[in-house]
Short mmCIF file of C-alpha atoms (C1' of nucleotides) in Angstrom, two decimals:
data_model
loop_
_atom_site.label_atom_id
_atom_site.label_comp_id
_atom_site.label_asym_id
_atom_site.label_seq_id
_atom_site.Cartn_x
_atom_site.Cartn_y
_atom_site.Cartn_z
CA UNK A 142 -19.75 -20.50 -29.85
CA UNK A 143 -20.94 -21.46 -25.85
CA UNK A 144 -17.65 -23.96 -25.43
CA UNK A 145 -15.77 -20.56 -26.56
CA UNK A 146 -17.12 -18.31 -24.20
CA UNK A 147 -17.72 -20.43 -21.48
CA UNK A 148 -13.05 -22.02 -22.58
CA UNK A 149 -12.45 -18.00 -21.62
CA UNK A 150 -14.24 -17.37 -18.68
CA UNK A 151 -12.72 -20.86 -17.36
CA UNK A 152 -9.46 -19.45 -18.16
CA UNK A 153 -9.57 -16.29 -16.64
CA UNK A 154 -11.26 -18.00 -13.17
CA UNK A 155 -8.35 -20.39 -13.55
CA UNK A 156 -5.75 -17.94 -13.74
CA UNK A 157 -7.21 -15.43 -11.19
CA UNK A 158 -7.53 -18.47 -8.12
CA UNK A 159 -3.66 -18.53 -8.70
CA UNK A 160 -2.48 -15.19 -8.99
CA UNK A 161 -5.02 -13.95 -6.10
CA UNK A 162 -4.12 -17.09 -3.89
CA UNK A 163 -0.44 -16.72 -4.74
CA UNK A 164 -0.24 -13.07 -4.01
CA UNK A 165 -3.62 -11.53 -3.07
CA UNK A 166 -6.36 -9.83 -3.71
CA UNK A 167 -4.11 -6.24 -4.11
CA UNK A 168 -1.58 -7.24 -5.34
CA UNK A 169 -2.91 -8.79 -8.39
CA UNK A 170 -3.96 -5.85 -10.92
CA UNK A 171 -6.56 -6.63 -13.49
CA UNK A 172 -3.82 -6.43 -15.68
CA UNK A 173 -2.03 -9.37 -14.03
CA UNK A 174 -4.76 -11.05 -15.02
CA UNK A 175 -5.31 -10.35 -18.69
CA UNK A 176 -1.64 -10.44 -19.25
CA UNK A 177 -1.77 -14.47 -17.50
CA UNK A 178 -5.20 -15.55 -19.96
CA UNK A 179 -3.28 -14.27 -22.71
CA UNK A 180 -6.45 -10.57 -23.69
CA UNK A 181 -6.07 -7.28 -23.03
CA UNK A 182 -7.68 -5.71 -19.28
CA UNK A 183 -11.04 -4.46 -21.11
CA UNK A 184 -12.38 -8.25 -22.25
CA UNK A 185 -12.11 -8.91 -18.78
CA UNK A 186 -15.37 -6.94 -18.37
CA UNK A 187 -17.34 -8.84 -21.44
CA UNK A 188 -17.14 -11.82 -18.40
CA UNK A 189 -17.12 -9.83 -15.13
CA UNK A 190 -18.71 -7.19 -14.29
CA UNK A 191 -15.58 -5.69 -11.95
CA UNK A 192 -12.30 -6.90 -9.94
CA UNK A 193 -14.43 -7.48 -6.56
CA UNK A 194 -16.88 -10.03 -8.98
CA UNK A 195 -14.04 -11.77 -10.62
CA UNK A 196 -12.68 -12.62 -7.27
CA UNK A 197 -15.74 -13.83 -5.74
CA UNK A 198 -16.11 -15.81 -8.40
CA UNK A 199 -12.50 -17.29 -8.25
CA UNK A 200 -13.01 -18.18 -4.04
CA UNK A 201 -16.39 -19.54 -5.10
CA UNK A 202 -15.13 -21.77 -8.11
CA UNK A 203 -11.74 -22.81 -5.65
CA UNK A 204 -14.06 -23.47 -2.59
CA UNK A 205 -16.89 -25.36 -4.26
CA UNK A 206 -14.20 -28.39 -6.43
CA UNK A 207 -13.45 -29.12 -2.56
CA UNK A 208 -15.28 -31.84 0.42
CA UNK A 209 -15.87 -34.34 -2.32
CA UNK A 210 -14.52 -37.68 -1.03
CA UNK A 211 -14.53 -36.49 2.17
CA UNK A 212 -17.99 -36.57 3.21
CA UNK A 213 -17.72 -40.91 2.08
CA UNK A 214 -15.37 -41.21 4.34
CA UNK A 215 -16.82 -39.93 7.12
CA UNK A 216 -20.13 -41.75 6.58
CA UNK A 217 -18.15 -44.34 5.77
CA UNK A 218 -19.61 -48.14 8.27
CA UNK A 219 -15.95 -48.42 9.64
CA UNK A 220 -15.57 -47.93 13.10
CA UNK A 221 -15.23 -44.12 14.06
CA UNK A 222 -11.28 -44.22 15.01
CA UNK A 223 -10.61 -45.82 11.51
CA UNK A 224 -13.13 -42.88 10.45
CA UNK A 225 -10.96 -40.37 11.84
CA UNK A 226 -7.69 -41.86 10.58
CA UNK A 227 -8.86 -41.78 6.95
CA UNK A 228 -10.14 -38.95 6.48
CA UNK A 229 -7.05 -37.09 8.44
CA UNK A 230 -4.95 -39.38 5.76
CA UNK A 231 -7.22 -37.90 2.94
CA UNK A 232 -7.97 -34.27 3.72
CA UNK A 233 -4.38 -34.02 4.34
CA UNK A 234 -3.25 -35.48 1.18
CA UNK A 235 -6.18 -33.33 -0.60
CA UNK A 236 -5.29 -30.26 0.94
CA UNK A 237 -0.89 -30.65 0.28
CA UNK A 238 -2.31 -31.24 -3.24
CA UNK A 239 -4.41 -27.76 -3.51
CA UNK A 240 -2.34 -24.61 -2.20
CA UNK A 241 -4.29 -22.22 -4.12
CA UNK A 242 -7.08 -23.31 -2.55
CA UNK A 243 -5.35 -23.54 1.06
CA UNK A 244 -4.09 -19.82 0.83
CA UNK A 245 -7.49 -18.02 -0.16
CA UNK A 246 -8.32 -19.55 2.63
CA UNK A 247 -6.08 -18.41 4.71
CA UNK A 248 -6.13 -15.20 2.57
CA UNK A 249 -10.39 -15.06 3.44
CA UNK A 250 -9.38 -15.08 7.32
CA UNK A 251 -7.45 -12.57 7.22
CA UNK A 252 -9.32 -10.30 4.90
CA UNK A 253 -12.76 -11.85 4.42
CA UNK A 254 -15.53 -9.72 6.40
CA UNK A 255 -18.58 -11.27 8.05
CA UNK A 256 -20.44 -11.60 5.02
CA UNK A 257 -17.90 -13.41 3.79
CA UNK A 258 -17.06 -15.71 6.72
CA UNK A 259 -20.62 -17.09 7.21
CA UNK A 260 -20.34 -17.43 3.29
CA UNK A 261 -16.99 -19.79 4.07
CA UNK A 262 -18.68 -21.12 7.31
CA UNK A 263 -22.61 -22.88 5.43
CA UNK A 264 -22.00 -22.78 2.18
CA UNK A 265 -18.32 -24.73 2.25
CA UNK A 266 -17.17 -25.39 5.65
CA UNK A 267 -20.72 -26.85 6.94
CA UNK A 268 -20.89 -30.06 5.78
CA UNK A 269 -17.93 -31.49 6.37
CA UNK A 270 -17.34 -29.44 9.69
CA UNK A 271 -20.94 -30.98 11.00
CA UNK A 272 -19.80 -34.28 10.28
CA UNK A 273 -16.66 -34.12 11.53
CA UNK A 274 -18.23 -32.98 15.46
CA UNK A 275 -20.28 -36.24 14.95
CA UNK A 276 -17.44 -38.06 14.70
CA UNK A 277 -15.83 -36.46 16.99
CA UNK A 278 -18.52 -37.13 19.20
CA UNK A 279 -19.11 -41.01 18.37
CA UNK A 280 -15.44 -41.25 19.78
CA UNK A 281 -15.63 -39.30 23.33
CA UNK A 282 -18.81 -38.38 23.92
CA UNK A 283 -18.38 -35.93 26.99
CA UNK A 284 -15.13 -34.01 24.72
CA UNK A 285 -16.16 -30.68 23.57
CA UNK A 286 -16.70 -31.66 19.49
CA UNK A 287 -16.25 -27.80 18.34
CA UNK A 288 -12.91 -27.18 19.83
CA UNK A 289 -12.12 -30.88 19.02
CA UNK A 290 -13.66 -30.77 15.62
CA UNK A 291 -11.26 -27.36 15.02
CA UNK A 292 -7.81 -28.68 16.55
CA UNK A 293 -8.23 -31.59 14.09
CA UNK A 294 -8.43 -29.23 11.14
CA UNK A 295 -5.83 -26.89 12.73
CA UNK A 296 -3.29 -29.65 13.28
CA UNK A 297 -3.34 -30.51 9.41
CA UNK A 298 -3.61 -27.18 7.84
CA UNK A 299 -1.21 -25.34 10.16
CA UNK A 300 0.98 -28.23 9.43
CA UNK A 301 0.62 -27.18 5.71
CA UNK A 302 0.78 -23.77 5.67
CA UNK A 303 4.26 -23.22 8.27
CA UNK A 304 6.02 -25.46 5.30
CA UNK A 305 8.01 -22.33 4.76
CA UNK A 306 9.47 -21.17 7.85
CA UNK A 307 9.74 -24.36 9.69
CA UNK A 308 12.65 -25.49 6.94
CA UNK A 309 14.48 -22.93 9.49
CA UNK A 310 13.46 -24.42 12.70
CA UNK A 311 15.27 -26.66 14.45
CA UNK A 312 15.27 -30.68 14.02
CA UNK A 313 13.20 -29.67 10.73
CA UNK A 314 13.54 -33.16 8.16
CA UNK A 315 12.75 -33.16 4.64
CA UNK A 316 9.73 -36.50 5.25
CA UNK A 317 8.49 -33.57 8.31
CA UNK A 318 6.74 -31.97 4.50
CA UNK A 319 5.34 -34.91 3.22
CA UNK A 320 1.41 -35.36 3.70
CA UNK A 321 1.11 -39.02 5.17
CA UNK A 322 3.66 -38.29 7.54
CA UNK A 323 1.44 -35.19 9.15
CA UNK A 324 -1.10 -37.08 8.93
CA UNK A 325 0.55 -39.91 10.72
CA UNK A 326 1.83 -37.43 13.47
CA UNK A 327 -1.70 -36.08 13.99
CA UNK A 328 -3.41 -38.69 14.40
CA UNK A 329 -0.73 -40.50 16.56
CA UNK A 330 -1.53 -37.27 18.50
CA UNK A 331 -5.09 -36.97 18.94
CA UNK A 332 -5.69 -40.71 19.83
CA UNK A 333 -2.40 -40.64 22.40
CA UNK A 334 -1.26 -37.56 23.32
CA UNK A 335 2.04 -36.36 23.75
CA UNK A 336 2.90 -39.22 25.79
CA UNK A 337 2.62 -42.10 23.58
CA UNK A 338 4.37 -42.36 20.43
CA UNK B 943 15.49 17.13 20.45
CA UNK B 944 16.34 13.76 20.60
CA UNK B 945 12.97 12.86 22.58
CA UNK B 946 10.60 14.52 19.78
CA UNK B 947 12.56 12.74 17.33
CA UNK B 948 12.29 9.39 19.03
CA UNK B 949 8.72 10.45 19.79
CA UNK B 950 7.41 10.28 16.22
CA UNK B 951 9.10 7.61 14.96
CA UNK B 952 7.72 5.50 17.35
CA UNK B 953 4.49 6.93 16.69
CA UNK B 954 4.95 6.14 13.26
CA UNK B 955 6.06 2.64 13.50
CA UNK B 956 2.57 2.41 15.93
CA UNK B 957 0.85 3.65 13.75
CA UNK B 958 2.05 1.18 10.74
CA UNK B 959 2.07 -1.99 13.04
CA UNK B 960 -1.91 -1.45 13.38
CA UNK B 961 -2.19 -0.67 9.78
CA UNK B 962 -0.36 -3.24 7.78
CA UNK B 963 -1.92 -5.73 10.61
CA UNK B 964 -5.01 -5.06 9.62
CA UNK B 965 -5.38 -4.22 5.93
CA UNK B 966 -1.78 -5.56 4.79
CA UNK B 967 1.38 -4.24 2.69
CA UNK B 968 -0.25 -3.41 -0.33
CA UNK B 969 -3.57 -1.96 1.31
CA UNK B 970 -2.30 0.05 3.38
CA UNK B 971 -1.02 3.65 1.93
CA UNK B 972 1.80 5.87 2.74
CA UNK B 973 -0.87 8.25 3.01
CA UNK B 974 -3.13 6.19 5.04
CA UNK B 975 -0.08 6.10 7.41
CA UNK B 976 0.83 9.73 7.24
CA UNK B 977 -3.08 10.60 8.19
CA UNK B 978 -3.37 8.30 11.36
CA UNK B 979 -0.20 9.79 12.13
CA UNK B 980 -1.08 13.11 12.20
CA UNK B 981 1.60 13.97 9.31
CA UNK B 982 2.00 14.72 5.90
CA UNK B 983 3.16 12.00 3.79
CA UNK B 984 6.52 13.57 2.53
CA UNK B 985 6.60 14.42 6.17
CA UNK B 986 7.48 9.87 7.00
CA UNK B 987 10.41 10.75 4.45
CA UNK B 988 12.35 12.36 7.05
CA UNK B 989 12.12 9.22 9.19
CA UNK B 990 12.44 6.16 7.04
CA UNK B 991 14.22 5.45 3.66
CA UNK B 992 10.97 4.21 1.84
CA UNK B 993 7.64 2.43 2.58
CA UNK B 994 9.42 -0.78 2.62
CA UNK B 995 12.03 -0.24 4.85
CA UNK B 996 9.02 1.80 7.07
CA UNK B 997 7.06 -2.24 6.78
CA UNK B 998 10.11 -4.20 8.40
CA UNK B 999 10.93 -1.58 10.77
CA UNK B 1000 7.06 -2.40 12.00
CA UNK B 1001 7.27 -5.78 12.02
CA UNK B 1002 10.54 -6.02 13.54
CA UNK B 1003 9.15 -3.61 15.96
CA UNK B 1004 5.88 -6.29 17.14
CA UNK B 1005 8.09 -9.16 16.99
CA UNK B 1006 11.02 -7.71 19.20
CA UNK B 1007 8.55 -7.23 21.70
CA UNK B 1008 7.69 -10.74 22.51
CA UNK B 1009 9.37 -14.30 23.71
CA UNK B 1010 9.99 -11.82 27.28
CA UNK B 1011 8.09 -13.36 29.96
CA UNK B 1012 8.00 -17.30 28.35
CA UNK B 1013 11.27 -18.63 28.09
CA UNK B 1014 11.12 -17.72 32.24
CA UNK B 1015 8.50 -20.53 31.70
CA UNK B 1016 10.14 -23.14 30.27
CA UNK B 1017 13.19 -22.90 31.72
CA UNK B 1018 11.46 -22.54 35.40
CA UNK B 1019 12.73 -25.34 38.04
CA UNK B 1020 8.66 -27.34 37.29
CA UNK B 1021 8.01 -30.39 36.31
CA UNK B 1022 8.04 -30.64 32.84
CA UNK B 1023 3.77 -31.22 32.29
CA UNK B 1024 3.39 -28.04 35.07
CA UNK B 1025 5.84 -25.97 32.60
CA UNK B 1026 3.86 -27.06 29.65
CA UNK B 1027 1.18 -26.36 30.87
CA UNK B 1028 1.89 -23.00 32.14
CA UNK B 1029 3.74 -22.12 28.53
CA UNK B 1030 0.04 -22.72 26.66
CA UNK B 1031 -1.40 -20.62 29.09
CA UNK B 1032 0.64 -18.15 29.06
CA UNK B 1033 1.07 -18.58 25.46
CA UNK B 1034 -2.35 -17.92 24.22
CA UNK B 1035 -2.93 -14.82 27.21
CA UNK B 1036 -0.34 -13.08 25.21
CA UNK B 1037 -1.23 -14.21 21.58
CA UNK B 1038 -4.87 -13.31 22.52
CA UNK B 1039 -3.74 -10.04 23.61
CA UNK B 1040 -2.40 -8.81 20.44
CA UNK B 1041 -4.07 -9.20 17.69
CA UNK B 1042 -2.05 -6.56 15.06
CA UNK B 1043 0.57 -9.37 16.31
CA UNK B 1044 -0.99 -12.40 15.34
CA UNK B 1045 -1.83 -11.14 12.18
CA UNK B 1046 1.37 -10.04 11.37
CA UNK B 1047 2.79 -12.97 11.89
CA UNK B 1048 -0.19 -14.95 9.53
CA UNK B 1049 0.36 -12.23 6.48
CA UNK B 1050 4.31 -13.18 6.28
CA UNK B 1051 3.49 -16.95 6.15
CA UNK B 1052 1.48 -15.57 2.95
CA UNK B 1053 3.47 -13.12 1.78
CA UNK B 1054 6.72 -13.17 3.50
CA UNK B 1055 9.40 -14.60 1.05
CA UNK B 1056 12.97 -16.69 2.24
CA UNK B 1057 14.70 -14.40 3.46
CA UNK B 1058 12.14 -13.28 5.85
CA UNK B 1059 10.97 -16.35 6.71
CA UNK B 1060 14.61 -16.72 7.75
CA UNK B 1061 14.58 -13.70 9.82
CA UNK B 1062 11.57 -14.81 11.94
CA UNK B 1063 12.84 -17.88 12.21
CA UNK B 1064 16.46 -17.19 13.88
CA UNK B 1065 15.15 -13.83 15.51
CA UNK B 1066 11.98 -14.14 16.63
CA UNK B 1067 10.66 -17.71 17.11
CA UNK B 1068 14.39 -19.67 17.53
CA UNK B 1069 14.75 -19.17 20.95
CA UNK B 1070 11.34 -19.73 22.05
CA UNK B 1071 11.11 -22.86 19.86
CA UNK B 1072 14.29 -24.51 20.79
CA UNK B 1073 12.95 -24.67 24.41
CA UNK B 1074 10.15 -25.73 23.94
CA UNK B 1075 11.20 -28.67 21.81
CA UNK B 1076 13.63 -29.17 24.38
CA UNK B 1077 10.45 -29.41 26.72
CA UNK B 1078 9.08 -31.87 24.31
CA UNK B 1079 11.86 -33.96 24.47
CA UNK B 1080 11.13 -34.39 28.27
CA UNK B 1081 7.94 -34.94 27.92
CA UNK B 1082 8.67 -37.71 25.69
CA UNK B 1083 12.04 -38.67 24.81
CA UNK B 1084 10.76 -40.72 21.61
CA UNK B 1085 8.59 -38.19 19.80
CA UNK B 1086 9.47 -35.91 16.90
CA UNK B 1087 10.07 -33.14 18.54
CA UNK B 1088 9.87 -30.85 15.99
CA UNK B 1089 6.76 -31.90 14.66
CA UNK B 1090 5.38 -32.32 18.18
CA UNK B 1091 6.16 -28.47 19.23
CA UNK B 1092 4.71 -27.03 15.64
CA UNK B 1093 1.90 -28.87 16.93
CA UNK B 1094 1.56 -27.13 20.20
CA UNK B 1095 1.80 -23.96 18.49
CA UNK B 1096 -0.74 -24.48 15.61
CA UNK B 1097 -3.29 -25.19 18.51
CA UNK B 1098 -3.27 -22.53 20.38
CA UNK B 1099 -2.64 -20.09 16.96
CA UNK B 1100 -5.22 -21.52 15.00
CA UNK B 1101 -8.31 -21.52 17.65
CA UNK B 1102 -7.20 -17.64 17.91
CA UNK B 1103 -7.04 -17.31 13.93
CA UNK B 1104 -10.38 -18.84 13.62
CA UNK B 1105 -12.21 -16.57 15.71
CA UNK B 1106 -14.19 -15.26 13.27
CA UNK B 1107 -15.31 -18.11 11.04
CA UNK B 1108 -15.57 -20.21 14.18
CA UNK B 1109 -18.79 -17.95 15.22
CA UNK B 1110 -20.34 -19.02 12.37
CA UNK B 1111 -19.75 -23.18 12.67
CA UNK B 1112 -22.35 -26.16 14.54
CA UNK B 1113 -21.53 -25.82 18.81
CA UNK B 1114 -20.12 -22.45 18.92
CA UNK B 1115 -20.60 -21.10 21.94
CA UNK B 1116 -18.47 -17.83 23.52
CA UNK B 1117 -16.15 -19.39 26.17
CA UNK B 1118 -14.41 -20.33 22.92
CA UNK B 1119 -12.70 -17.48 22.10
CA UNK B 1120 -11.53 -16.70 25.97
CA UNK B 1121 -8.39 -17.48 26.02
CA UNK B 1122 -7.93 -19.46 29.38
CA UNK B 1123 -10.44 -22.34 27.48
CA UNK B 1124 -8.65 -22.46 24.63
CA UNK B 1125 -5.36 -22.99 26.91
CA UNK B 1126 -6.97 -25.52 28.96
CA UNK B 1127 -8.85 -27.42 25.62
CA UNK B 1128 -5.24 -27.58 24.14
CA UNK B 1129 -3.77 -28.84 27.00
CA UNK B 1130 -5.48 -31.52 27.91
CA UNK B 1131 -5.87 -32.68 24.32
CA UNK B 1132 -1.97 -32.99 23.92
CA UNK B 1133 -1.98 -34.71 27.48
CA UNK B 1134 -4.47 -36.79 26.43
CA UNK B 1135 -5.88 -36.93 23.18
CA UNK B 1136 -9.17 -36.96 22.22
CA UNK B 1137 -10.24 -40.09 24.24
CA UNK B 1138 -10.15 -38.50 27.69
CA UNK B 1139 -11.39 -35.34 28.76
"C1'" DC C 250 -27.75 -12.33 -47.21
"C1'" DA C 251 -28.79 -9.32 -43.68
"C1'" DA C 252 -29.18 -8.07 -39.04
"C1'" DA C 253 -27.93 -9.54 -34.64
"C1'" DA C 254 -24.94 -10.68 -31.19
"C1'" DT C 255 -20.83 -12.40 -29.45
"C1'" DA C 256 -15.92 -11.71 -27.93
"C1'" DC C 257 -12.58 -9.50 -28.75
"C1'" DC C 258 -9.99 -5.05 -29.78
"C1'" DT C 259 -7.56 0.08 -28.56
"C1'" DA C 260 -7.90 4.25 -26.29
"C1'" DA C 261 -8.57 6.83 -22.91
"C1'" DC C 262 -10.13 8.54 -17.99
"C1'" DA C 263 -9.29 9.69 -13.09
"C1'" DA C 264 -7.88 8.34 -9.30
"C1'" DC C 265 -4.20 6.36 -6.44
"C1'" DT C 266 0.30 5.02 -5.65
"C1'" DG C 267 4.95 5.76 -4.00
"C1'" DT C 268 8.39 9.46 -3.93
"C1'" DT C 269 11.10 13.36 -4.74
"C1'" DA C 270 12.55 18.94 -5.10
"C1'" DG C 271 12.43 22.68 -2.73
"C1'" DT C 272 10.72 25.69 1.10
"C1'" DT C 273 10.29 27.00 5.55
"C1'" DA C 274 10.05 27.56 11.00
"C1'" DG C 275 12.25 26.91 15.78
"C1'" DG C 276 16.12 25.22 17.68
"C1'" DT C 277 21.39 24.81 19.10
"C1'" DA C 278 26.83 26.30 19.01
"C1'" DA C 279 29.94 28.84 17.35
"C1'" DT D 991 25.12 37.20 14.12
"C1'" DT D 992 26.17 33.58 11.60
"C1'" DA D 993 25.33 29.07 10.31
"C1'" DC D 994 23.25 24.78 10.40
"C1'" DC D 995 20.23 21.11 12.04
"C1'" DT D 996 15.77 19.45 12.95
"C1'" DA D 997 11.32 18.65 11.35
"C1'" DA D 998 7.98 19.24 9.40
"C1'" DC D 999 5.64 21.74 5.26
"C1'" DT D 1000 3.91 22.05 -0.52
"C1'" DA D 1001 3.82 20.96 -4.79
"C1'" DA D 1002 4.60 18.12 -8.06
"C1'" DC D 1003 6.44 14.15 -11.16
"C1'" DA D 1004 5.26 9.72 -13.10
"C1'" DG D 1005 3.53 5.57 -13.26
"C1'" DT D 1006 -0.07 2.09 -11.92
"C1'" DT D 1007 -4.58 1.71 -10.75
"C1'" DG D 1008 -9.61 -0.09 -12.30
"C1'" DT D 1009 -12.72 0.75 -15.16
"C1'" DT D 1010 -15.52 2.82 -19.50
"C1'" DA D 1011 -16.70 4.57 -24.31
"C1'" DG D 1012 -16.22 3.51 -28.41
"C1'" DG D 1013 -14.85 0.37 -32.59
"C1'" DT D 1014 -14.14 -4.43 -35.10
"C1'" DA D 1015 -14.00 -8.60 -36.58
"C1'" DT D 1016 -16.06 -13.03 -36.56
"C1'" DT D 1017 -20.16 -16.28 -35.75
"C1'" DT D 1018 -24.55 -17.22 -35.45
"C1'" DT D 1019 -29.68 -16.11 -36.44
"C1'" DG D 1020 -33.75 -14.42 -38.44
#
DNA sequence: CAAAATACCTAACAACTGTTAGTTAGGTAA
DNA sequence: TTACCTAACTAACAGTTGTTAGGTATTTTG
């Protein structure tokens, strides 16, 4: 039955996403994935040509699921600053909910070759980045929108990525790990800089 | 002679830093390192107990070299905002010059266990982070200094880390990869937010 | 019902992994 | 000369890796 085929294939991909995100490509063996799925290693090769192909299918799957609700926010009829605020809150929430996705992106940044970077940029980030770029221009036509857009993303993502180490750094509080708190801080910083709070 | 011993050991560590930073722990074999050094794999075990130990020695070495000139800047007699500006420019320059260092930190963020996070936080980042925290408080006593300090670091590091992908994103220019340009953007954002430029 | 396709299996392969045992050449101290 | 230390070596180990060939139930199709 097709449902069964699709089902197993999907379970393999879902398991792979989690494993690759957690441990990285080289640290996950074909046997690990097979164990997680509950089949034998050789059976994976019925569904995928090889490990590399399975990995690429996994990141494509993981990345294609994103970028859903965010475009609406960026293109709504609200004033620019409200749209930015909504975007930051929503993006922070989405990113904090999907740790495997964030980790996969980090890993791709480190280990992805030029071709994969291009894929990521054009197929995953393009629409969102372009819309964010336009929004930044709307807020301040004078600024370097490319740099500003990167800055916005960096603020959100880095606070999330540094969660495990911030715990050991001065002044850490529990609330610093909450998505809403991070979003609030980032939006305030973008609006006022460091000087007001 | 001691000089010879220290020399080989140092060459091993230097080679390891580059390889581990570039490819990651699991993707670098003991034979790769030996080849890079110009000795046989077994000879590595005269200088280090095992691969893990060599890796730890490499990151300690790489991390201990930093944090030199930065403390002076943070503790100088200049006004707070000037100190922040100087710090951002210097930090951006240092980070952009030492790519292996940046990559090792990224990898540790992803794969380091709690113990290594603690080591990183307390032995590598502590002094700098605390000083930066104090500087932020000086600039604005009202703000959440922990979050703000992370934000400052995130802005600098993320612009550097995203270099390979920003190339494919809208509005990219060559100058966006230059340390001084990044520092200027970050400092301006921190002072004025997005609104002024 | 027979044939074919599906989705799994067992068993094994060659290559590579970290690591160890044992050896050797050269320098140093008694 | 003898004994020891240093810093490298050769050769091999046991385990893991990605992958393949060939077999086997179950389901679908002609």
